[in-house]
Amino acid sequence: MRLVAFALAALAALPALAEDKAEIKVNVKKGLKFTRTSSATAEGKCMLGGGGGGFALSFDIKMAASLKSVEEILDAKSGAPVHLRRWYPERRADFNLGPMFGGEQTQNHPLEGADITLGPGDTRGATNAGSKLDEDLLKKEPLGDPLTAAIASGKVVSVGNTWDGDKDKTKVWLETEFPGFEATEVEMQCKLGEIRDKDGLKCARVEIDLTAKGKIAVQGAPSSEVTITLKGDVFWGLDSGIVVNVKADGKIKGDLDVKVQQGESKLKIDLTLEWRTAVKLGEADFTGAKPVDKPKPVKPEYYPQPLR
């Protein structure tokens, strides 16, 4: 009996076998609340001209996009959100493009401050602290998290398996979280790295390897053809069915034809990119969201003026 008891105790002390399979599936449920904070920061040097003993100028630039959204899933079907409320306390990009292109500037997204509802049959009646939002802008707003939709494998995968991310959803993700970037070509490969806990949540760690080509347009500067590369880890909450954390790094490189006093020249862009996202489940504080003010009725103009 002592031998049996010892054997059972030894077995109990052994670490549990690591899970090696998971279904990376969108599995959103009605009532889910969360707050997402995301940042994409790119900084480095730009070189104008150079080579052959000609005109050359080097200067530092920085681009920092920040997004914070508060969300509540009002209804979901087949694991996908079909009706939700979303508020953007913050959605902007700060640029320091050097003296040639306007120096420091901030671009606030039109939806910053907006408290909106999205879903079939809904009027998408947005509120934005007393102003009415453009309906076309709202139609472009993704119903769910585009990165979650982009990475979903749609089937059970084992550790080490790879699959391609959805190109259209990946494009929407990049353009949503990095203002000013317009993607033309996107490729993203996903690989299941492991099943592990992240911040107390059971997650699938998905390794991503992304390459995107497109343009970056910033007010006061010409649009630049660039290539973005990004590698890192995306943590998928297996219970919540959404991406809960992103830690990825990469580069932004490109060339831009510009005119200078000496004639035509090339502006070479070489930036280091850092992308971070964190999601707090169960937190959705809409306290700061303000409903739209009803417009005051306009008094009709009479002609001729009424007698007094």
Tab-separated table of C-alpha atoms in Angstrom:
chain	number	residue	atom	x	y	z
A	1	MET	CA	0.000	0.000	0.000
A	2	ARG	CA	2.854	2.328	0.810
A	3	LEU	CA	4.328	1.665	-2.632
A	4	VAL	CA	0.997	2.442	-4.349
A	5	ALA	CA	0.558	5.635	-2.336
A	6	PHE	CA	4.096	6.707	-3.185
A	7	ALA	CA	3.486	6.065	-6.891
A	8	LEU	CA	0.245	8.064	-6.853
A	9	ALA	CA	1.957	10.958	-5.070
A	10	ALA	CA	4.782	10.902	-7.627
A	11	LEU	CA	2.311	10.984	-10.518
A	12	ALA	CA	0.438	13.881	-8.937
A	13	ALA	CA	3.682	15.808	-8.636
A	14	LEU	CA	4.454	15.480	-12.349
A	15	PRO	CA	3.678	18.616	-14.403
A	16	ALA	CA	0.572	18.394	-16.527
A	17	LEU	CA	1.205	17.592	-20.156
A	18	ALA	CA	1.283	20.753	-22.210
A	19	GLU	CA	-1.622	21.249	-24.570
A	20	ASP	CA	-0.540	21.210	-28.190
A	21	LYS	CA	-3.770	21.922	-30.105
A	22	ALA	CA	-6.277	24.743	-30.265
A	23	GLU	CA	-9.000	26.107	-32.504
A	24	ILE	CA	-8.195	29.737	-33.255
A	25	LYS	CA	-11.823	30.693	-33.682
A	26	VAL	CA	-13.753	33.927	-33.170
A	27	ASN	CA	-15.976	33.088	-30.225
A	28	VAL	CA	-17.435	36.371	-29.004
A	29	LYS	CA	-20.429	36.197	-26.677
A	30	LYS	CA	-23.194	38.671	-25.957
A	31	GLY	CA	-22.372	40.812	-22.941
A	32	LEU	CA	-18.580	40.741	-23.439
A	33	LYS	CA	-16.998	44.003	-22.296
A	34	PHE	CA	-13.421	45.095	-22.789
A	35	THR	CA	-11.062	48.034	-23.154
A	36	ARG	CA	-8.366	47.907	-25.832
A	37	THR	CA	-5.230	50.061	-25.795
A	38	SER	CA	-2.918	49.988	-28.784
A	39	SER	CA	0.169	51.876	-29.921
A	40	ALA	CA	2.360	51.783	-33.015
A	41	THR	CA	5.564	53.805	-32.813
A	42	ALA	CA	8.029	54.246	-35.667
A	43	GLU	CA	11.190	56.286	-35.409
A	44	GLY	CA	14.515	56.584	-37.164
A	45	LYS	CA	16.358	58.582	-39.776
A	46	CYS	CA	15.529	59.929	-43.191
A	47	MET	CA	18.286	60.606	-45.708
A	48	LEU	CA	17.711	63.135	-48.452
A	49	GLY	CA	20.069	62.964	-51.419
A	50	GLY	CA	23.623	61.740	-50.956
A	51	GLY	CA	25.882	59.732	-53.149
A	52	GLY	CA	28.164	60.998	-55.882
A	53	GLY	CA	29.223	64.010	-53.843
A	54	GLY	CA	25.848	65.683	-54.271
A	55	PHE	CA	23.467	67.360	-51.815
A	56	ALA	CA	22.757	65.281	-48.659
A	57	LEU	CA	20.689	65.860	-45.540
A	58	SER	CA	19.885	63.515	-42.658
A	59	PHE	CA	17.211	64.127	-40.036
A	60	ASP	CA	15.261	62.178	-37.401
A	61	ILE	CA	11.526	61.524	-37.692
A	62	LYS	CA	8.980	59.855	-35.422
A	63	MET	CA	5.430	58.628	-35.959
A	64	ALA	CA	3.343	57.474	-32.978
A	65	ALA	CA	-0.209	56.183	-33.413
A	66	SER	CA	-2.337	55.584	-30.317
A	67	LEU	CA	-5.795	54.057	-30.008
A	68	LYS	CA	-8.027	53.327	-27.038
A	69	SER	CA	-11.482	51.829	-27.454
A	70	VAL	CA	-14.139	50.848	-24.923
A	71	GLU	CA	-16.545	48.183	-26.203
A	72	GLU	CA	-19.593	46.165	-25.216
A	73	ILE	CA	-20.990	43.351	-27.353
A	74	LEU	CA	-24.751	43.909	-27.414
A	75	ASP	CA	-25.459	40.797	-29.500
A	76	ALA	CA	-23.502	37.984	-31.141
A	77	LYS	CA	-24.348	35.116	-33.482
A	78	SER	CA	-22.222	32.077	-34.297
A	79	GLY	CA	-19.410	33.555	-32.236
A	80	ALA	CA	-19.245	36.831	-34.171
A	81	PRO	CA	-20.409	40.267	-32.964
A	82	VAL	CA	-23.478	41.551	-34.811
A	83	HIS	CA	-24.354	44.519	-32.590
A	84	LEU	CA	-21.988	46.491	-30.390
A	85	ARG	CA	-21.292	49.796	-28.708
A	86	ARG	CA	-17.854	51.394	-29.118
A	87	TRP	CA	-16.304	54.566	-27.756
A	88	TYR	CA	-12.925	55.989	-28.765
A	89	PRO	CA	-11.515	58.064	-25.888
A	90	GLU	CA	-8.331	58.260	-27.953
A	91	ARG	CA	-7.572	57.709	-31.626
A	92	ARG	CA	-4.793	59.874	-33.030
A	93	ALA	CA	-1.307	60.022	-34.483
A	94	ASP	CA	1.571	62.297	-33.491
A	95	PHE	CA	4.251	63.080	-36.059
A	96	ASN	CA	7.626	64.761	-35.921
A	97	LEU	CA	8.740	64.897	-39.542
A	98	GLY	CA	11.600	67.328	-39.221
A	99	PRO	CA	11.793	70.926	-40.445
A	100	MET	CA	11.289	70.033	-44.114
A	101	PHE	CA	7.757	68.683	-43.621
A	102	GLY	CA	6.177	70.806	-40.926
A	103	GLY	CA	7.908	69.561	-37.798
A	104	GLU	CA	5.614	68.332	-35.008
A	105	GLN	CA	1.913	67.808	-35.646
A	106	THR	CA	-1.023	65.770	-34.381
A	107	GLN	CA	-3.733	64.193	-36.525
A	108	ASN	CA	-6.913	63.336	-34.616
A	109	HIS	CA	-9.092	60.731	-36.250
A	110	PRO	CA	-12.658	61.963	-36.925
A	111	LEU	CA	-13.953	59.172	-34.659
A	112	GLU	CA	-11.883	60.241	-31.659
A	113	GLY	CA	-14.370	60.984	-28.890
A	114	ALA	CA	-17.170	59.209	-30.729
A	115	ASP	CA	-19.621	56.907	-28.946
A	116	ILE	CA	-21.108	54.735	-31.686
A	117	THR	CA	-23.313	51.689	-32.128
A	118	LEU	CA	-22.822	49.276	-35.012
A	119	GLY	CA	-24.986	46.413	-36.194
A	120	PRO	CA	-27.597	45.195	-38.703
A	121	GLY	CA	-30.798	47.186	-38.522
A	122	ASP	CA	-29.047	49.847	-36.504
A	123	THR	CA	-28.819	53.376	-37.824
A	124	ARG	CA	-25.214	53.528	-36.632
A	125	GLY	CA	-26.298	56.635	-34.834
A	126	ALA	CA	-22.974	58.039	-33.741
A	127	THR	CA	-22.499	60.590	-31.012
A	128	ASN	CA	-19.452	62.785	-30.736
A	129	ALA	CA	-19.832	65.413	-28.026
A	130	GLY	CA	-22.387	67.456	-29.920
A	131	SER	CA	-21.444	66.797	-33.542
A	132	LYS	CA	-22.868	64.498	-36.177
A	133	LEU	CA	-20.431	62.091	-37.791
A	134	ASP	CA	-20.115	61.358	-41.477
A	135	GLU	CA	-22.212	58.315	-42.409
A	136	ASP	CA	-19.659	57.095	-44.982
A	137	LEU	CA	-16.975	57.116	-42.306
A	138	LEU	CA	-19.131	54.944	-40.074
A	139	LYS	CA	-19.736	52.429	-42.860
A	140	LYS	CA	-15.975	51.795	-43.000
A	141	GLU	CA	-15.779	51.106	-39.278
A	142	PRO	CA	-15.162	47.353	-38.690
A	143	LEU	CA	-17.876	45.569	-36.730
A	144	GLY	CA	-15.375	43.441	-34.819
A	145	ASP	CA	-11.637	43.486	-34.170
A	146	PRO	CA	-9.985	43.114	-37.608
A	147	LEU	CA	-6.833	41.453	-36.207
A	148	THR	CA	-8.958	38.824	-34.459
A	149	ALA	CA	-10.733	38.111	-37.748
A	150	ALA	CA	-7.452	38.134	-39.693
A	151	ILE	CA	-5.719	35.534	-37.521
A	152	ALA	CA	-8.642	33.107	-37.039
A	153	SER	CA	-7.593	29.751	-38.477
A	154	GLY	CA	-11.140	28.421	-38.699
A	155	LYS	CA	-9.957	24.953	-37.688
A	156	VAL	CA	-8.009	23.100	-35.018
A	157	VAL	CA	-4.262	23.612	-35.389
A	158	SER	CA	-1.349	22.008	-33.596
A	159	VAL	CA	1.721	23.683	-32.172
A	160	GLY	CA	4.059	24.310	-35.081
A	161	ASN	CA	1.287	24.490	-37.709
A	162	THR	CA	1.192	27.521	-39.987
A	163	TRP	CA	-1.597	29.223	-41.918
A	164	ASP	CA	-2.123	32.434	-43.872
A	165	GLY	CA	-3.878	35.381	-42.263
A	166	ASP	CA	-6.837	36.906	-44.089
A	167	LYS	CA	-5.413	39.607	-46.377
A	168	ASP	CA	-8.424	41.929	-46.387
A	169	LYS	CA	-8.834	41.816	-42.603
A	170	THR	CA	-5.099	42.352	-42.103
A	171	LYS	CA	-5.279	45.411	-44.334
A	172	VAL	CA	-8.184	46.809	-42.296
A	173	TRP	CA	-6.249	46.194	-39.063
A	174	LEU	CA	-3.192	48.108	-40.277
A	175	GLU	CA	-5.213	51.023	-41.623
A	176	THR	CA	-7.375	51.223	-38.471
A	177	GLU	CA	-4.509	51.352	-36.003
A	178	PHE	CA	-1.907	53.215	-38.079
A	179	PRO	CA	-3.562	56.427	-39.373
A	180	GLY	CA	-2.283	57.689	-42.694
A	181	PHE	CA	-1.263	54.247	-43.976
A	182	GLU	CA	-3.085	52.870	-47.018
A	183	ALA	CA	-2.192	49.248	-47.778
A	184	THR	CA	-2.055	47.903	-51.330
A	185	GLU	CA	-0.456	44.474	-50.741
A	186	VAL	CA	-0.501	42.434	-47.538
A	187	GLU	CA	0.864	39.010	-46.588
A	188	MET	CA	0.748	37.588	-43.064
A	189	GLN	CA	1.785	34.106	-42.015
A	190	CYS	CA	0.604	32.745	-38.667
A	191	LYS	CA	2.123	29.939	-36.609
A	192	LEU	CA	0.838	28.401	-33.390
A	193	GLY	CA	3.748	28.743	-30.971
A	194	GLU	CA	2.236	27.312	-27.777
A	195	ILE	CA	-0.745	27.209	-25.433
A	196	ARG	CA	0.001	29.154	-22.260
A	197	ASP	CA	-1.373	31.612	-19.728
A	198	LYS	CA	-1.004	35.330	-20.349
A	199	ASP	CA	-2.003	37.748	-17.587
A	200	GLY	CA	-4.138	35.035	-16.001
A	201	LEU	CA	-5.889	34.111	-19.263
A	202	LYS	CA	-5.577	30.839	-21.142
A	203	CYS	CA	-4.175	31.847	-24.530
A	204	ALA	CA	-2.789	30.578	-27.772
A	205	ARG	CA	0.463	32.335	-28.612
A	206	VAL	CA	0.429	32.928	-32.345
A	207	GLU	CA	3.617	34.021	-34.067
A	208	ILE	CA	3.015	36.435	-36.944
A	209	ASP	CA	5.275	37.383	-39.842
A	210	LEU	CA	3.800	40.274	-41.853
A	211	THR	CA	4.834	42.229	-44.941
A	212	ALA	CA	2.688	45.095	-46.227
A	213	LYS	CA	3.222	47.558	-49.052
A	214	GLY	CA	1.384	50.843	-49.436
A	215	LYS	CA	1.509	54.577	-48.885
A	216	ILE	CA	1.839	56.773	-45.831
A	217	ALA	CA	0.224	60.188	-46.211
A	218	VAL	CA	0.777	62.885	-43.618
A	219	GLN	CA	-0.591	66.409	-43.746
A	220	GLY	CA	2.090	68.817	-44.971
A	221	ALA	CA	4.233	66.080	-46.528
A	222	PRO	CA	4.034	64.156	-49.816
A	223	SER	CA	2.756	60.571	-49.630
A	224	SER	CA	5.509	57.981	-49.414
A	225	GLU	CA	5.652	54.483	-50.886
A	226	VAL	CA	6.701	52.227	-48.014
A	227	THR	CA	7.073	48.592	-47.006
A	228	ILE	CA	6.153	47.568	-43.468
A	229	THR	CA	7.542	44.367	-41.959
A	230	LEU	CA	6.363	43.101	-38.586
A	231	LYS	CA	7.179	40.001	-36.541
A	232	GLY	CA	6.076	39.052	-33.062
A	233	ASP	CA	3.547	37.384	-30.788
A	234	VAL	CA	-0.221	37.692	-30.757
A	235	PHE	CA	-1.997	36.191	-27.744
A	236	TRP	CA	-5.451	34.817	-28.526
A	237	GLY	CA	-7.816	34.435	-25.571
A	238	LEU	CA	-9.236	30.937	-25.952
A	239	ASP	CA	-12.236	31.667	-23.706
A	240	SER	CA	-13.047	35.182	-24.934
A	241	GLY	CA	-12.348	34.323	-28.589
A	242	ILE	CA	-10.491	37.589	-29.317
A	243	VAL	CA	-6.910	38.849	-29.457
A	244	VAL	CA	-5.918	40.067	-25.978
A	245	ASN	CA	-2.280	41.070	-26.430
A	246	VAL	CA	0.157	41.960	-29.205
A	247	LYS	CA	3.914	42.454	-28.995
A	248	ALA	CA	5.564	42.827	-32.374
A	249	ASP	CA	8.485	44.724	-33.883
A	250	GLY	CA	9.571	45.527	-37.393
A	251	LYS	CA	10.640	48.163	-39.905
A	252	ILE	CA	9.195	50.808	-42.201
A	253	LYS	CA	11.286	51.435	-45.297
A	254	GLY	CA	10.686	53.441	-48.432
A	255	ASP	CA	11.855	55.946	-51.018
A	256	LEU	CA	10.254	59.219	-51.997
A	257	ASP	CA	11.006	61.445	-54.986
A	258	VAL	CA	11.199	65.077	-53.860
A	259	LYS	CA	12.151	68.357	-55.486
A	260	VAL	CA	14.943	70.445	-53.971
A	261	GLN	CA	16.752	73.553	-55.175
A	262	GLN	CA	19.391	71.362	-56.788
A	263	GLY	CA	16.682	69.434	-58.723
A	264	GLU	CA	15.195	65.962	-58.143
A	265	SER	CA	16.350	63.919	-55.148
A	266	LYS	CA	15.491	60.769	-53.201
A	267	LEU	CA	14.249	60.709	-49.627
A	268	LYS	CA	15.108	57.364	-48.040
A	269	ILE	CA	13.031	56.295	-45.044
A	270	ASP	CA	14.337	53.724	-42.550
A	271	LEU	CA	12.347	53.464	-39.321
A	272	THR	CA	12.154	50.969	-36.469
A	273	LEU	CA	8.548	49.954	-35.690
A	274	GLU	CA	7.183	48.852	-32.312
A	275	TRP	CA	3.578	47.597	-32.079
A	276	ARG	CA	1.866	46.922	-28.735
A	277	THR	CA	-1.738	46.068	-27.828
A	278	ALA	CA	-3.313	45.143	-24.495
A	279	VAL	CA	-6.948	44.212	-23.812
A	280	LYS	CA	-8.593	44.289	-20.380
A	281	LEU	CA	-11.576	41.953	-20.356
A	282	GLY	CA	-14.602	42.829	-18.238
A	283	GLU	CA	-13.792	46.546	-18.255
A	284	ALA	CA	-15.949	48.934	-20.298
A	285	ASP	CA	-16.404	52.315	-18.624
A	286	PHE	CA	-18.444	54.649	-20.865
A	287	THR	CA	-18.584	57.400	-18.224
A	288	GLY	CA	-16.807	59.971	-20.372
A	289	ALA	CA	-18.911	59.347	-23.485
A	290	LYS	CA	-21.324	62.180	-24.219
A	291	PRO	CA	-24.562	61.933	-26.221
A	292	VAL	CA	-25.006	64.177	-29.203
A	293	ASP	CA	-26.793	67.443	-28.584
A	294	LYS	CA	-30.049	67.748	-30.466
A	295	PRO	CA	-29.816	70.564	-33.017
A	296	LYS	CA	-31.808	73.637	-32.158
A	297	PRO	CA	-34.807	74.246	-34.463
A	298	VAL	CA	-34.121	76.849	-37.126
A	299	LYS	CA	-36.649	79.649	-37.253
A	300	PRO	CA	-38.088	80.119	-40.739
A	301	GLU	CA	-37.136	83.304	-42.555
A	302	TYR	CA	-40.095	85.339	-43.729
A	303	TYR	CA	-40.084	87.514	-46.803
A	304	PRO	CA	-41.231	90.169	-46.597
A	305	GLN	CA	-40.589	90.555	-42.874
A	306	PRO	CA	-43.763	90.176	-40.825
A	307	LEU	CA	-45.364	93.354	-39.576
A	308	ARG	CA	-44.785	94.091	-35.923
